[in-house]
Short mmCIF file of C-alpha atoms in Angstrom, two decimals:
data_model
loop_
_atom_site.label_atom_id
_atom_site.label_comp_id
_atom_site.label_asym_id
_atom_site.label_seq_id
_atom_site.Cartn_x
_atom_site.Cartn_y
_atom_site.Cartn_z
CA GLY A 1 -20.59 166.88 -26.46
CA VAL A 2 -17.91 165.85 -23.92
CA GLY A 3 -15.40 168.59 -23.29
CA ARG A 4 -12.44 169.30 -21.11
CA GLY A 5 -13.34 168.75 -17.49
CA SER A 6 -16.50 166.72 -18.23
CA ARG A 7 -16.99 163.77 -15.93
CA VAL A 8 -18.08 160.59 -17.67
CA GLY A 9 -19.07 157.33 -16.01
CA LEU A 10 -18.12 154.07 -17.72
CA MET A 11 -20.19 150.94 -16.91
CA GLN A 12 -19.07 148.67 -19.70
CA LYS A 13 -17.73 145.19 -20.26
CA ASP A 14 -13.91 144.82 -20.39
CA THR A 15 -13.37 145.29 -24.06
CA PRO A 16 -10.95 147.24 -26.31
CA LEU A 17 -13.79 149.73 -26.73
CA TYR A 18 -13.93 150.32 -22.97
CA CYS A 19 -10.14 150.83 -22.93
CA ALA A 20 -10.40 153.26 -25.84
CA ALA A 21 -13.20 155.16 -24.11
CA PHE A 22 -11.21 155.52 -20.88
CA LEU A 23 -8.03 156.67 -22.71
CA GLY A 24 -10.00 158.92 -25.04
CA LEU A 25 -11.59 160.75 -22.19
CA VAL A 26 -8.21 161.33 -20.48
CA LYS A 27 -6.67 162.45 -23.80
CA ALA A 28 -9.57 164.88 -24.28
CA GLY A 29 -8.99 166.40 -20.85
CA ALA A 30 -12.22 164.91 -19.56
CA VAL A 31 -12.50 162.67 -16.51
CA ALA A 32 -13.13 158.92 -16.78
CA ILE A 33 -15.06 157.41 -13.92
CA PRO A 34 -15.20 153.54 -13.91
CA LEU A 35 -18.45 152.25 -12.35
CA THR A 36 -19.29 148.83 -10.99
CA PRO A 37 -22.70 147.34 -11.91
CA ARG A 38 -22.90 145.59 -8.55
CA LEU A 39 -23.99 148.37 -6.21
CA PRO A 40 -27.51 148.96 -4.82
CA VAL A 41 -29.62 151.33 -7.00
CA ALA A 42 -29.54 154.02 -4.26
CA SER A 43 -25.74 154.14 -4.48
CA TYR A 44 -25.87 155.25 -8.12
CA VAL A 45 -28.16 158.14 -7.21
CA SER A 46 -25.52 159.23 -4.66
CA ILE A 47 -22.61 158.68 -7.18
CA PHE A 48 -24.38 160.58 -9.97
CA ALA A 49 -25.00 163.52 -7.64
CA ALA A 50 -21.51 163.58 -6.10
CA ALA A 51 -19.65 163.33 -9.41
CA ARG A 52 -22.04 165.62 -11.38
CA LEU A 53 -21.73 163.28 -14.31
CA SER A 54 -22.43 164.78 -17.72
CA LEU A 55 -22.68 161.34 -19.36
CA VAL A 56 -22.68 157.64 -18.50
CA VAL A 57 -21.73 155.05 -21.10
CA ALA A 58 -23.33 151.83 -20.04
CA GLU A 59 -24.19 148.42 -21.37
CA ARG A 60 -27.86 148.17 -22.42
CA GLU A 61 -28.46 145.56 -19.73
CA HIS A 62 -27.70 148.14 -17.01
CA ALA A 63 -29.87 150.94 -18.33
CA SER A 64 -32.92 150.13 -16.29
CA MET A 65 -30.85 149.92 -13.12
CA LEU A 66 -29.53 153.39 -13.74
CA SER A 67 -32.87 154.94 -14.69
CA GLU A 68 -33.62 156.33 -11.22
CA ALA A 69 -30.28 158.05 -10.95
CA HIS A 70 -30.73 159.34 -14.52
CA GLN A 71 -34.17 160.81 -13.71
CA LEU A 72 -32.99 162.52 -10.56
CA SER A 73 -29.76 163.93 -11.94
CA GLY A 74 -30.58 164.42 -15.58
CA THR A 75 -27.34 162.68 -16.51
CA ARG A 76 -27.42 161.38 -20.13
CA ILE A 77 -27.09 157.65 -20.66
CA LEU A 78 -25.40 156.36 -23.85
CA ALA A 79 -25.71 152.65 -24.55
CA SER A 80 -22.54 150.82 -25.66
CA ASP A 81 -24.60 148.36 -27.61
CA GLY A 82 -28.10 148.03 -28.95
CA GLU A 83 -30.12 150.20 -31.32
CA GLY A 84 -29.92 153.89 -32.13
CA GLN A 85 -26.99 156.04 -31.16
CA THR A 86 -24.35 153.83 -29.55
CA LEU A 87 -20.74 154.17 -28.60
CA GLU A 88 -19.82 151.71 -31.31
CA ARG A 89 -21.49 153.76 -34.02
CA LEU A 90 -20.05 157.08 -32.71
CA ALA A 91 -16.57 155.55 -32.62
CA ALA A 92 -16.87 154.16 -36.12
CA ALA A 93 -17.86 157.65 -37.44
CA ALA A 94 -15.19 159.57 -35.51
CA PRO A 95 -12.36 161.31 -37.43
CA ASP A 96 -8.98 159.58 -37.52
CA ILE A 97 -7.17 162.60 -35.98
CA PHE A 98 -7.79 163.49 -32.34
CA ALA A 99 -5.61 166.21 -30.77
CA ALA A 100 -4.80 165.76 -27.09
CA ALA A 101 -5.96 168.50 -24.70
CA PRO A 102 -3.05 170.54 -23.18
CA THR A 103 -3.57 169.07 -19.68
CA HIS A 104 -1.37 169.58 -16.68
CA ARG A 105 0.01 166.72 -14.56
CA ASP A 106 -2.09 167.91 -11.58
CA GLU A 107 -5.44 167.99 -13.44
CA PRO A 108 -7.94 165.17 -12.78
CA ALA A 109 -7.66 162.29 -15.24
CA PHE A 110 -10.02 159.75 -13.58
CA TRP A 111 -12.00 159.10 -10.46
CA LEU A 112 -12.41 155.92 -8.52
CA PHE A 113 -15.21 155.28 -6.12
CA SER A 114 -14.55 153.45 -2.85
CA SER A 115 -16.38 150.19 -2.25
CA GLY A 116 -18.69 151.66 0.29
CA THR A 117 -17.80 149.30 3.14
CA THR A 118 -17.59 152.22 5.59
CA GLY A 119 -20.60 154.14 4.31
CA SER A 120 -21.60 155.54 0.95
CA PRO A 121 -19.08 155.13 -1.84
CA LYS A 122 -16.74 158.15 -1.91
CA GLY A 123 -15.11 159.68 -4.97
CA ILE A 124 -11.31 159.63 -5.15
CA ILE A 125 -9.67 161.94 -7.64
CA HIS A 126 -6.55 160.84 -9.51
CA SER A 127 -4.40 163.11 -11.63
CA HIS A 128 -2.78 162.77 -15.01
CA ALA A 129 0.50 162.22 -13.15
CA SER A 130 -1.11 159.32 -11.28
CA CYS A 131 -2.42 157.88 -14.55
CA ALA A 132 1.03 158.04 -16.04
CA ASP A 133 2.54 156.37 -12.97
CA GLY A 134 0.63 153.12 -13.42
CA GLY A 135 2.42 149.83 -13.50
CA LYS A 136 4.85 150.33 -10.68
CA LEU A 137 4.52 146.68 -9.60
CA LEU A 138 5.19 145.46 -13.16
CA ARG A 139 8.03 147.90 -13.74
CA GLU A 140 9.79 148.19 -10.42
CA VAL A 141 9.14 144.84 -8.72
CA ILE A 142 8.86 142.32 -11.52
CA GLY A 143 11.05 144.18 -13.98
CA ALA A 144 8.55 143.44 -16.80
CA ASP A 145 8.94 144.99 -20.24
CA GLU A 146 7.06 145.12 -23.51
CA GLN A 147 7.30 141.32 -23.83
CA ALA A 148 5.08 140.83 -20.78
CA LEU A 149 1.53 139.42 -21.15
CA VAL A 150 -0.85 139.91 -18.28
CA LEU A 151 -3.83 137.68 -17.43
CA HIS A 152 -6.20 138.94 -14.70
CA THR A 153 -9.46 137.76 -13.18
CA SER A 154 -10.87 140.94 -11.64
CA LYS A 155 -12.79 143.60 -13.64
CA LEU A 156 -11.19 146.83 -14.78
CA PHE A 157 -13.40 148.98 -12.57
CA PHE A 158 -11.40 147.65 -9.60
CA THR A 159 -8.29 149.62 -9.02
CA TYR A 160 -6.36 146.35 -8.70
CA SER A 161 -6.93 145.51 -12.36
CA LEU A 162 -7.13 149.05 -13.62
CA ASP A 163 -3.50 149.52 -12.56
CA ASN A 164 -1.98 146.10 -13.03
CA ALA A 165 -3.94 144.86 -16.07
CA PHE A 166 -4.72 148.03 -18.01
CA LEU A 167 -2.77 151.26 -17.34
CA GLY A 168 0.28 149.37 -16.13
CA PRO A 169 0.80 147.20 -19.21
CA ILE A 170 0.15 150.24 -21.45
CA ASN A 171 2.73 152.26 -19.60
CA ILE A 172 5.47 149.65 -20.22
CA GLY A 173 4.27 148.69 -23.69
CA ALA A 174 3.06 145.23 -22.60
CA SER A 175 -0.13 143.40 -23.44
CA THR A 176 -3.11 142.27 -21.46
CA ILE A 177 -5.88 139.65 -21.92
CA LEU A 178 -9.42 140.98 -21.61
CA ASN A 179 -12.49 139.02 -20.54
CA GLU A 180 -15.73 140.75 -21.44
CA SER A 181 -17.73 139.07 -18.75
CA TRP A 182 -16.80 137.79 -15.26
CA PRO A 183 -14.35 134.96 -15.96
CA GLU A 184 -14.69 131.33 -14.81
CA PRO A 185 -11.78 129.10 -13.76
CA GLU A 186 -12.05 126.90 -16.86
CA GLN A 187 -11.90 130.00 -19.07
CA ILE A 188 -8.74 131.24 -17.34
CA VAL A 189 -7.02 127.88 -17.72
CA GLU A 190 -7.94 127.83 -21.38
CA GLN A 191 -6.55 131.31 -21.93
CA ALA A 192 -3.36 130.42 -20.10
CA ALA A 193 -2.92 127.46 -22.48
CA ARG A 194 -3.68 129.50 -25.56
CA TYR A 195 -1.82 132.77 -24.90
CA ARG A 196 0.85 131.72 -22.41
CA PRO A 197 0.86 134.80 -20.10
CA ASN A 198 3.81 135.30 -17.77
CA VAL A 199 2.00 137.37 -15.14
CA VAL A 200 -1.28 136.54 -13.45
CA PHE A 201 -3.21 138.84 -11.10
CA SER A 202 -6.08 137.32 -9.13
CA VAL A 203 -7.64 137.13 -5.66
CA PRO A 204 -7.61 134.30 -3.04
CA THR A 205 -11.19 133.27 -3.74
CA PHE A 206 -10.44 132.74 -7.44
CA TYR A 207 -7.23 130.88 -6.68
CA ARG A 208 -9.28 128.54 -4.52
CA ARG A 209 -11.71 128.01 -7.41
CA LEU A 210 -8.83 127.23 -9.70
CA LEU A 211 -7.47 124.69 -7.28
CA ASN A 212 -10.85 123.00 -7.19
CA LEU A 213 -10.30 122.01 -10.83
CA GLY A 214 -7.49 119.67 -9.72
CA ALA A 215 -3.76 119.88 -10.32
CA GLU A 216 -3.95 118.12 -13.69
CA ARG A 217 -6.15 120.91 -15.14
CA LEU A 218 -3.66 123.52 -14.02
CA THR A 219 -0.74 122.37 -16.17
CA ALA A 220 -0.83 125.40 -18.43
CA LEU A 221 -0.38 127.69 -15.43
CA ARG A 222 2.97 126.08 -14.61
CA GLU A 223 4.49 128.24 -17.37
CA VAL A 224 3.46 131.47 -15.69
CA THR A 225 6.41 133.26 -14.04
CA HIS A 226 4.60 135.50 -11.58
CA PHE A 227 1.37 135.01 -9.61
CA TYR A 228 -0.06 137.86 -7.49
CA SER A 229 -2.95 138.07 -5.10
CA ALA A 230 -4.77 141.05 -3.52
CA GLY A 231 -8.15 142.11 -2.24
CA GLU A 232 -8.05 140.01 0.91
CA ARG A 233 -5.49 138.11 2.96
CA LEU A 234 -4.11 135.03 1.16
CA PRO A 235 -4.80 132.02 3.41
CA GLU A 236 -1.70 129.81 4.00
CA ALA A 237 -3.66 126.76 2.93
CA ILE A 238 -4.29 128.23 -0.51
CA ALA A 239 -0.70 129.38 -0.84
CA LEU A 240 0.69 125.93 0.05
CA ALA A 241 -1.85 124.09 -2.17
CA TRP A 242 -0.97 126.32 -5.09
CA ARG A 243 2.73 125.75 -4.72
CA GLU A 244 2.16 122.01 -4.70
CA ALA A 245 -0.20 122.06 -7.69
CA VAL A 246 1.57 124.61 -9.91
CA GLY A 247 5.06 124.71 -8.53
CA LYS A 248 5.09 128.49 -8.07
CA ASP A 249 4.41 130.82 -5.13
CA ILE A 250 1.61 133.32 -5.05
CA HIS A 251 2.98 136.72 -4.03
CA SER A 252 0.87 139.27 -2.21
CA CYS A 253 0.44 142.93 -3.08
CA TYR A 254 -1.53 145.66 -1.42
CA GLY A 255 -3.19 148.75 -2.88
CA MET A 256 -6.25 150.82 -2.42
CA SER A 257 -8.48 153.20 -4.38
CA GLU A 258 -6.82 156.13 -2.69
CA SER A 259 -3.37 155.20 -3.99
CA HIS A 260 -4.36 153.71 -7.33
CA THR A 261 -1.00 151.97 -7.77
CA ASN A 262 0.16 149.23 -5.36
CA ALA A 263 1.58 150.48 -2.10
CA LEU A 264 3.28 147.20 -1.16
CA ALA A 265 4.30 144.15 -3.21
CA CYS A 266 6.30 140.99 -2.49
CA PHE A 267 8.65 139.38 -4.91
#
C-alpha cells in the first residue's frame, strides 16, 4: 500500500533487510525515514504527527513503545519479525521485477530527524540528488573504490553511518559490515580480524572503550588504513593513545543531519 510520496518510518536493526527497505522506498518514489529507538515516547507522538507517516516498519520489541503514537496518529505499524504479516514474509512473496518510479533529483528521498538537543526533533528533508551524493568522504578524501570495506560502530539511523557506512559504500560499489545490535568492543575487534576492513568509522567514546581492551587485543586493527571519528570532539589523550597502541592516526570529520554528507574531513 505504499505509493509515491508515502512517508515510511524505519525502526529496524541494521540488517540487509533494513538496507533493502530503505532503498526500496527510495526506488518506489516513497520517502524513507530512519528512526532511533532511544527517544522518549512523547517524541514519537511529535514525529508521527510532523511526518504524517503512512507506515512504520519496526522491530517487534519496539511495538509497545510506539503504541501511543500509533493510537493518536493512526499510523500503521508493520513488524519486521514475529508472527502474522511481517516485512520478511512480504519481501519473500514480492515479485522479482520492480520498476523504479520516475523521480526527479529534487524530490524527497529520505528524511532525517534532528537529535532534539535544542527542542523537539525536527524533520530534515533530503532529495534524491542528496541520496546519490553520498560517500563524498570515501570518494573525494580517501579515494576509496569498490575494493573498500567499511566497519562502523554507530547505527544506520545516525547520519554519520547512513552516509559513510551505507549510502556511501553503495555509491562507490564498496562493501560494509553490518551489526544488527549495538556493537561491543570485543565484537569489533573480532570482525576486524575476520574481515580485514580498511576503513573504520567510530566515535571518541567507542575508541576509548577499544583502548580499554589493551594494545595486545587491538592487533587486528593495525591493518586498517583509515580511522575516522565524529559526533564529538576527539580528546587529544585518546588520539595519542590510539596512535601508540595501533600505529595509526584517528582523523576527524564533521557532518550534521542538515547536510547528510560530511561537511569537513581531515586526511
